[in-house]
PDB file of C-alpha atoms in Angstrom:
ATOM      1  CA  MET A   1      43.590 123.785  81.860  1.00 52.00           C
ATOM      2  CA  LYS A   2      44.263 124.430  85.525  1.00 69.00           C
ATOM      3  CA  ASN A   3      44.944 121.356  87.650  1.00 86.00           C
ATOM      4  CA  ARG A   4      42.164 121.532  90.233  1.00 90.00           C
ATOM      5  CA  VAL A   5      43.459 118.676  92.405  1.00 93.00           C
ATOM      6  CA  VAL A   6      47.098 118.049  93.349  1.00 92.00           C
ATOM      7  CA  ILE A   7      48.016 114.998  95.440  1.00 90.00           C
ATOM      8  CA  LYS A   8      51.186 114.876  97.527  1.00 86.00           C
ATOM      9  CA  SER A   9      52.584 112.543 100.171  1.00 77.00           C
ATOM     10  CA  SER A  10      53.912 113.742 103.512  1.00 70.00           C
ATOM     11  CA  LYS A  11      55.078 112.179 106.764  1.00 64.00           C
ATOM     12  CA  ALA A  12      51.667 112.961 108.256  1.00 64.00           C
ATOM     13  CA  GLY A  13      49.703 111.335 105.438  1.00 72.00           C
ATOM     14  CA  MET A  14      48.254 112.258 102.059  1.00 85.00           C
ATOM     15  CA  VAL A  15      47.959 115.958 101.230  1.00 88.00           C
ATOM     16  CA  VAL A  16      45.340 116.958  98.659  1.00 92.00           C
ATOM     17  CA  ASN A  17      45.510 120.558  97.447  1.00 92.00           C
ATOM     18  CA  LEU A  18      42.157 121.812  96.168  1.00 94.00           C
ATOM     19  CA  ASP A  19      41.399 124.624  93.725  1.00 93.00           C
ATOM     20  CA  PRO A  20      39.872 127.513  95.720  1.00 92.00           C
ATOM     21  CA  ASP A  21      38.176 129.151  92.725  1.00 92.00           C
ATOM     22  CA  CYS A  22      36.074 126.557  90.878  1.00 93.00           C
ATOM     23  CA  SER A  23      32.573 125.537  91.987  1.00 94.00           C
ATOM     24  CA  PHE A  24      32.338 122.751  94.548  1.00 94.00           C
ATOM     25  CA  SER A  25      30.521 120.415  92.141  1.00 94.00           C
ATOM     26  CA  GLU A  26      33.357 120.854  89.626  1.00 94.00           C
ATOM     27  CA  LEU A  27      35.895 120.221  92.372  1.00 95.00           C
ATOM     28  CA  GLU A  28      34.085 117.082  93.538  1.00 95.00           C
ATOM     29  CA  ARG A  29      34.105 115.690  89.986  1.00 95.00           C
ATOM     30  CA  ALA A  30      37.782 116.567  89.608  1.00 95.00           C
ATOM     31  CA  VAL A  31      38.650 114.702  92.831  1.00 95.00           C
ATOM     32  CA  ALA A  32      36.723 111.622  91.690  1.00 94.00           C
ATOM     33  CA  GLU A  33      38.417 111.656  88.271  1.00 94.00           C
ATOM     34  CA  LYS A  34      41.882 112.225  89.755  1.00 93.00           C
ATOM     35  CA  PHE A  35      41.662 109.306  92.167  1.00 93.00           C
ATOM     36  CA  GLU A  36      40.004 107.023  89.626  1.00 93.00           C
ATOM     37  CA  LYS A  37      42.867 107.620  87.179  1.00 91.00           C
ATOM     38  CA  SER A  38      45.529 107.104  89.869  1.00 89.00           C
ATOM     39  CA  ALA A  39      43.806 104.183  91.647  1.00 88.00           C
ATOM     40  CA  ARG A  40      46.353 101.612  90.448  1.00 87.00           C
ATOM     41  CA  PHE A  41      49.220 103.798  91.640  1.00 85.00           C
ATOM     42  CA  TRP A  42      47.867 104.174  95.180  1.00 83.00           C
ATOM     43  CA  GLY A  43      46.534 100.626  95.461  1.00 85.00           C
ATOM     44  CA  ASN A  44      44.705  99.592  98.641  1.00 83.00           C
ATOM     45  CA  ILE A  45      46.095 101.817 101.374  1.00 80.00           C
ATOM     46  CA  GLN A  46      44.944 103.359 104.638  1.00 75.00           C
ATOM     47  CA  ILE A  47      45.893 106.994 105.073  1.00 79.00           C
ATOM     48  CA  ALA A  48      45.401 110.112 107.142  1.00 78.00           C
ATOM     49  CA  LEU A  49      44.148 112.879 104.856  1.00 84.00           C
ATOM     50  CA  ILE A  50      44.990 116.577 104.855  1.00 86.00           C
ATOM     51  CA  LEU A  51      42.841 118.854 102.668  1.00 89.00           C
ATOM     52  CA  GLN A  52      44.449 122.170 101.756  1.00 89.00           C
ATOM     53  CA  GLY A  53      43.902 125.178  99.544  1.00 90.00           C
ATOM     54  CA  ARG A  54      40.206 125.703 100.100  1.00 90.00           C
ATOM     55  CA  THR A  55      37.881 126.274 103.048  1.00 88.00           C
ATOM     56  CA  LEU A  56      35.332 123.451 103.260  1.00 87.00           C
ATOM     57  CA  SER A  57      32.267 122.858 105.404  1.00 84.00           C
ATOM     58  CA  ALA A  58      31.967 119.556 107.283  1.00 78.00           C
ATOM     59  CA  SER A  59      29.510 118.222 104.678  1.00 83.00           C
ATOM     60  CA  GLU A  60      31.833 119.239 101.832  1.00 89.00           C
ATOM     61  CA  GLU A  61      34.763 117.488 103.537  1.00 87.00           C
ATOM     62  CA  LEU A  62      32.650 114.335 103.765  1.00 86.00           C
ATOM     63  CA  ARG A  63      31.765 114.543 100.076  1.00 91.00           C
ATOM     64  CA  ILE A  64      35.439 114.910  99.147  1.00 92.00           C
ATOM     65  CA  VAL A  65      36.344 111.890 101.295  1.00 90.00           C
ATOM     66  CA  ASN A  66      33.545 109.880  99.671  1.00 90.00           C
ATOM     67  CA  ALA A  67      34.746 110.907  96.202  1.00 93.00           C
ATOM     68  CA  ILE A  68      38.195 109.547  97.103  1.00 93.00           C
ATOM     69  CA  THR A  69      37.101 106.261  98.699  1.00 90.00           C
ATOM     70  CA  GLU A  70      34.456 105.454  96.089  1.00 91.00           C
ATOM     71  CA  HIS A  71      36.815 105.919  93.137  1.00 93.00           C
ATOM     72  CA  SER A  72      39.961 104.255  94.481  1.00 91.00           C
ATOM     73  CA  GLY A  73      41.263 101.707  96.965  1.00 88.00           C
ATOM     74  CA  VAL A  74      42.254 104.487  99.363  1.00 86.00           C
ATOM     75  CA  GLU A  75      40.714 104.200 102.827  1.00 82.00           C
ATOM     76  CA  VAL A  76      40.672 107.477 104.757  1.00 80.00           C
ATOM     77  CA  LEU A  77      41.230 106.714 108.436  1.00 72.00           C
ATOM     78  CA  CYS A  78      40.963 110.316 109.584  1.00 72.00           C
ATOM     79  CA  LEU A  79      41.121 113.930 108.470  1.00 72.00           C
ATOM     80  CA  LEU A  80      44.045 115.899 109.869  1.00 71.00           C
ATOM     81  CA  ASP A  81      43.572 119.590 110.459  1.00 63.00           C
ATOM     82  CA  GLN A  82      46.601 121.840 110.748  1.00 60.00           C
ATOM     83  CA  ASP A  83      44.497 124.703 112.086  1.00 57.00           C
ATOM     84  CA  ALA A  84      44.494 124.310 115.889  1.00 56.00           C
ATOM     85  CA  GLU A  85      41.721 126.860 116.378  1.00 58.00           C
ATOM     86  CA  ARG A  86      39.452 125.113 113.879  1.00 55.00           C
ATOM     87  CA  MET A  87      40.189 121.758 115.529  1.00 52.00           C
ATOM     88  CA  ALA A  88      39.076 123.184 118.876  1.00 57.00           C
ATOM     89  CA  ARG A  89      35.876 124.551 117.322  1.00 58.00           C
ATOM     90  CA  CYS A  90      35.142 121.205 115.687  1.00 50.00           C
ATOM     91  CA  GLU A  91      35.701 119.316 118.927  1.00 54.00           C
ATOM     92  CA  LYS A  92      33.385 121.707 120.782  1.00 59.00           C
ATOM     93  CA  ALA A  93      30.694 121.341 118.108  1.00 57.00           C
ATOM     94  CA  LEU A  94      31.026 117.541 118.189  1.00 51.00           C
ATOM     95  CA  ASN A  95      30.660 117.399 121.965  1.00 55.00           C
ATOM     96  CA  GLU A  96      27.601 119.656 121.806  1.00 60.00           C
ATOM     97  CA  LYS A  97      26.045 117.447 119.132  1.00 55.00           C
ATOM     98  CA  LEU A  98      26.745 114.308 121.174  1.00 52.00           C
ATOM     99  CA  MET A  99      25.053 115.852 124.199  1.00 55.00           C
ATOM    100  CA  GLU A 100      22.064 116.871 122.060  1.00 57.00           C
ATOM    101  CA  LEU A 101      21.688 113.369 120.617  1.00 53.00           C
ATOM    102  CA  SER A 102      22.135 111.812 124.035  1.00 51.00           C
ATOM    103  CA  SER A 103      19.289 113.843 125.519  1.00 52.00           C
ATOM    104  CA  GLN A 104      16.944 113.394 122.557  1.00 51.00           C
ATOM    105  CA  THR A 105      17.472 109.812 121.511  1.00 53.00           C
ATOM    106  CA  GLY A 106      19.923 107.177 122.628  1.00 57.00           C
ATOM    107  CA  GLN A 107      22.457 106.843 125.396  1.00 75.00           C
ATOM    108  CA  PHE A 108      26.157 107.714 125.334  1.00 78.00           C
ATOM    109  CA  TYR A 109      28.905 106.019 127.306  1.00 83.00           C
ATOM    110  CA  ARG A 110      32.387 107.521 127.503  1.00 82.00           C
ATOM    111  CA  GLY A 111      35.233 105.159 128.338  1.00 87.00           C
ATOM    112  CA  ASP A 112      36.505 101.650 127.647  1.00 92.00           C
ATOM    113  CA  LEU A 113      34.718  98.454 128.669  1.00 94.00           C
ATOM    114  CA  ASN A 114      37.167  95.842 129.975  1.00 94.00           C
ATOM    115  CA  ARG A 115      36.957  92.067 130.461  1.00 93.00           C
ATOM    116  CA  GLY A 116      34.058  91.117 132.735  1.00 94.00           C
ATOM    117  CA  GLU A 117      32.303  94.472 132.382  1.00 94.00           C
ATOM    118  CA  SER A 118      28.886  94.803 130.755  1.00 93.00           C
ATOM    119  CA  LEU A 119      26.694  97.652 129.585  1.00 93.00           C
ATOM    120  CA  GLU A 120      22.954  97.586 128.874  1.00 91.00           C
ATOM    121  CA  SER A 121      20.659 100.152 127.276  1.00 88.00           C
ATOM    122  CA  GLU A 122      16.896 100.395 126.899  1.00 86.00           C
ATOM    123  CA  ALA A 123      17.432 102.346 123.661  1.00 85.00           C
ATOM    124  CA  SER A 124      20.352 102.690 121.259  1.00 86.00           C
ATOM    125  CA  ILE A 125      23.822 103.342 122.632  1.00 86.00           C
ATOM    126  CA  VAL A 126      26.976 105.048 121.396  1.00 84.00           C
ATOM    127  CA  ILE A 127      30.188 104.001 123.144  1.00 87.00           C
ATOM    128  CA  ILE A 128      33.004 106.525 122.889  1.00 82.00           C
ATOM    129  CA  GLY A 129      35.799 104.075 123.609  1.00 87.00           C
ATOM    130  CA  ASP A 130      36.720 100.414 123.137  1.00 92.00           C
ATOM    131  CA  VAL A 131      34.748  97.250 123.917  1.00 95.00           C
ATOM    132  CA  ARG A 132      37.574  94.927 124.867  1.00 94.00           C
ATOM    133  CA  HIS A 133      37.871  91.135 124.826  1.00 92.00           C
ATOM    134  CA  GLY A 134      35.502  89.669 127.426  1.00 92.00           C
ATOM    135  CA  ALA A 135      33.276  92.770 127.711  1.00 95.00           C
ATOM    136  CA  ARG A 136      29.574  92.684 126.748  1.00 96.00           C
ATOM    137  CA  VAL A 137      27.134  95.281 125.421  1.00 96.00           C
ATOM    138  CA  SER A 138      23.400  94.865 124.872  1.00 95.00           C
ATOM    139  CA  ALA A 139      20.832  97.383 123.667  1.00 93.00           C
ATOM    140  CA  LYS A 140      17.236  97.351 122.452  1.00 91.00           C
ATOM    141  CA  GLY A 141      18.270  99.587 119.566  1.00 89.00           C
ATOM    142  CA  ASN A 142      21.510 100.056 117.647  1.00 89.00           C
ATOM    143  CA  VAL A 143      25.033  99.836 119.064  1.00 90.00           C
ATOM    144  CA  VAL A 144      27.740 102.199 117.798  1.00 86.00           C
ATOM    145  CA  VAL A 145      31.316 101.753 119.042  1.00 87.00           C
ATOM    146  CA  LEU A 146      33.576 104.728 118.310  1.00 82.00           C
ATOM    147  CA  GLY A 147      36.636 102.578 118.904  1.00 85.00           C
ATOM    148  CA  GLN A 148      37.611  98.906 118.766  1.00 90.00           C
ATOM    149  CA  LEU A 149      34.976  96.204 119.196  1.00 94.00           C
ATOM    150  CA  ARG A 150      36.687  93.053 120.516  1.00 93.00           C
ATOM    151  CA  GLY A 151      34.042  91.766 122.917  1.00 94.00           C
ATOM    152  CA  SER A 152      30.413  90.668 122.463  1.00 95.00           C
ATOM    153  CA  VAL A 153      27.578  92.921 121.321  1.00 96.00           C
ATOM    154  CA  CYS A 154      23.850  92.304 121.119  1.00 96.00           C
ATOM    155  CA  ALA A 155      21.632  94.870 119.388  1.00 95.00           C
ATOM    156  CA  GLY A 156      17.851  94.712 119.078  1.00 93.00           C
ATOM    157  CA  VAL A 157      17.552  92.572 122.218  1.00 92.00           C
ATOM    158  CA  SER A 158      13.759  92.842 122.113  1.00 86.00           C
ATOM    159  CA  GLY A 159      13.779  90.898 118.832  1.00 89.00           C
ATOM    160  CA  ASN A 160      14.372  93.856 116.519  1.00 90.00           C
ATOM    161  CA  GLU A 161      16.293  92.412 113.564  1.00 91.00           C
ATOM    162  CA  ASN A 162      16.368  95.837 111.890  1.00 90.00           C
ATOM    163  CA  ALA A 163      18.888  97.007 114.480  1.00 91.00           C
ATOM    164  CA  MET A 164      22.521  97.526 113.472  1.00 91.00           C
ATOM    165  CA  ILE A 165      25.987  97.362 114.999  1.00 92.00           C
ATOM    166  CA  VAL A 166      28.715  99.805 113.959  1.00 87.00           C
ATOM    167  CA  ALA A 167      32.366  99.890 115.043  1.00 86.00           C
ATOM    168  CA  MET A 168      35.400 101.832 113.913  1.00 84.00           C
ATOM    169  CA  GLU A 169      37.316  98.545 114.105  1.00 86.00           C
ATOM    170  CA  MET A 170      35.443  95.253 114.329  1.00 90.00           C
ATOM    171  CA  ALA A 171      37.079  92.091 115.718  1.00 90.00           C
ATOM    172  CA  PRO A 172      34.311  90.653 117.932  1.00 93.00           C
ATOM    173  CA  LEU A 173      33.861  87.442 119.850  1.00 92.00           C
ATOM    174  CA  GLN A 174      30.131  87.470 119.106  1.00 93.00           C
ATOM    175  CA  LEU A 175      27.585  89.641 117.328  1.00 95.00           C
ATOM    176  CA  LYS A 176      23.867  89.217 117.885  1.00 95.00           C
ATOM    177  CA  ILE A 177      21.005  91.186 116.348  1.00 96.00           C
ATOM    178  CA  GLY A 178      17.522  90.217 117.458  1.00 94.00           C
ATOM    179  CA  GLU A 179      17.573  86.415 117.562  1.00 94.00           C
ATOM    180  CA  VAL A 180      20.312  86.054 114.935  1.00 94.00           C
ATOM    181  CA  SER A 181      23.850  85.543 116.223  1.00 93.00           C
ATOM    182  CA  CYS A 182      27.323  84.826 114.889  1.00 92.00           C
ATOM    183  CA  HIS A 183      30.342  83.580 116.861  1.00 90.00           C
ATOM    184  CA  TYR A 184      33.875  84.422 115.790  1.00 86.00           C
ATOM    185  CA  GLY A 185      35.869  81.991 117.920  1.00 78.00           C
ATOM    186  CA  ASP A 186      37.404  82.279 121.377  1.00 74.00           C
ATOM    187  CA  ARG A 187      39.830  84.987 120.313  1.00 73.00           C
ATOM    188  CA  GLY A 188      37.551  86.858 117.941  1.00 70.00           C
ATOM    189  CA  ARG A 189      38.272  87.639 114.306  1.00 74.00           C
ATOM    190  CA  LYS A 190      38.956  90.933 112.619  1.00 80.00           C
ATOM    191  CA  ILE A 191      36.263  91.809 110.087  1.00 80.00           C
ATOM    192  CA  GLY A 192      37.314  94.045 107.217  1.00 73.00           C
ATOM    193  CA  ARG A 193      39.350  97.210 107.569  1.00 70.00           C
ATOM    194  CA  GLY A 194      38.221 100.467 109.085  1.00 73.00           C
ATOM    195  CA  PRO A 195      34.621 101.297 110.071  1.00 80.00           C
ATOM    196  CA  MET A 196      32.239  98.354 109.639  1.00 84.00           C
ATOM    197  CA  LEU A 197      28.461  97.892 109.761  1.00 86.00           C
ATOM    198  CA  ALA A 198      26.782  94.646 110.882  1.00 91.00           C
ATOM    199  CA  PHE A 199      23.139  93.903 110.049  1.00 92.00           C
ATOM    200  CA  VAL A 200      20.740  91.008 109.454  1.00 92.00           C
ATOM    201  CA  GLU A 201      20.104  89.798 105.925  1.00 89.00           C
ATOM    202  CA  ASN A 202      18.508  86.482 104.936  1.00 88.00           C
ATOM    203  CA  CYS A 203      18.518  85.348 108.578  1.00 90.00           C
ATOM    204  CA  SER A 204      22.298  85.806 108.877  1.00 91.00           C
ATOM    205  CA  ILE A 205      24.631  88.434 110.314  1.00 92.00           C
ATOM    206  CA  CYS A 206      26.233  90.326 107.427  1.00 90.00           C
ATOM    207  CA  THR A 207      28.977  92.940 107.572  1.00 88.00           C
ATOM    208  CA  LYS A 208      30.158  95.599 105.154  1.00 83.00           C
ATOM    209  CA  PRO A 209      32.502  98.607 105.203  1.00 78.00           C
ATOM    210  CA  ILE A 210      30.939 101.970 105.925  1.00 72.00           C
ATOM    211  CA  LYS A 211      31.561 104.448 103.154  1.00 54.00           C
ATOM    212  CA  LYS A 212      28.978 106.917 101.980  1.00 40.00           C
ATOM    213  CA  SER A 213      25.658 106.249 103.623  1.00 42.00           C
ATOM    214  CA  GLY A 214      26.143 103.610 106.299  1.00 43.00           C
ATOM    215  CA  LEU A 215      25.888 105.910 109.296  1.00 45.00           C
ATOM    216  CA  SER A 216      22.901 107.741 107.836  1.00 46.00           C
ATOM    217  CA  LEU A 217      20.947 104.484 108.101  1.00 48.00           C
ATOM    218  CA  LEU A 218      21.181 104.572 111.876  1.00 48.00           C
ATOM    219  CA  ASN A 219      18.348 105.918 113.969  1.00 51.00           C
ATOM    220  CA  LEU A 220      19.351 106.388 117.590  1.00 51.00           C
ATOM    221  CA  LYS A 221      15.930 105.692 119.052  1.00 52.00           C
TER     222      LYS A 221
END
């Protein structure tokens, strides 16, 4: 039987060669089985991932990543693309999508927030940058930080405890959602590894890693 998934290590990260001929559902199952069987070998590691051998859509790439992370201790930090032209197309499409979302729903802020700086939004907000120690963000909706969160964030400031806070790396001084808050000391404390989601459950701030469906829960309104 043909080996549909071949895993290799490289200086850049983990290379996964995919069978170009089988159906995608068969490939997805093969990836899940491969990583489940080799989970003890890889252990709990953070890697950059390179997918080769087959042309995939963005949604198919996401499903492959989910198959890996949900069946092993491997945490995919990013997908590396060796095709410069495709990278440029993806970046253009991402920027267009961000502009579309910004005009239709929430607010986008590009740049880092430094100590003493604050940012407020009447809706949800996506920050493309870091929220550094001593910086503050507040929004009536959700707060998404596409970078490091090391300052203080308040989501759902109008009392909305269904709001959420997302960060690619979460080490905050304080998180507050609605009227529920949690302090993490004067220096902050790193929460988990990789992208994290904070939400209210049983009148407390809870956090969990984002894997398959965390971001789909967010409504930027």
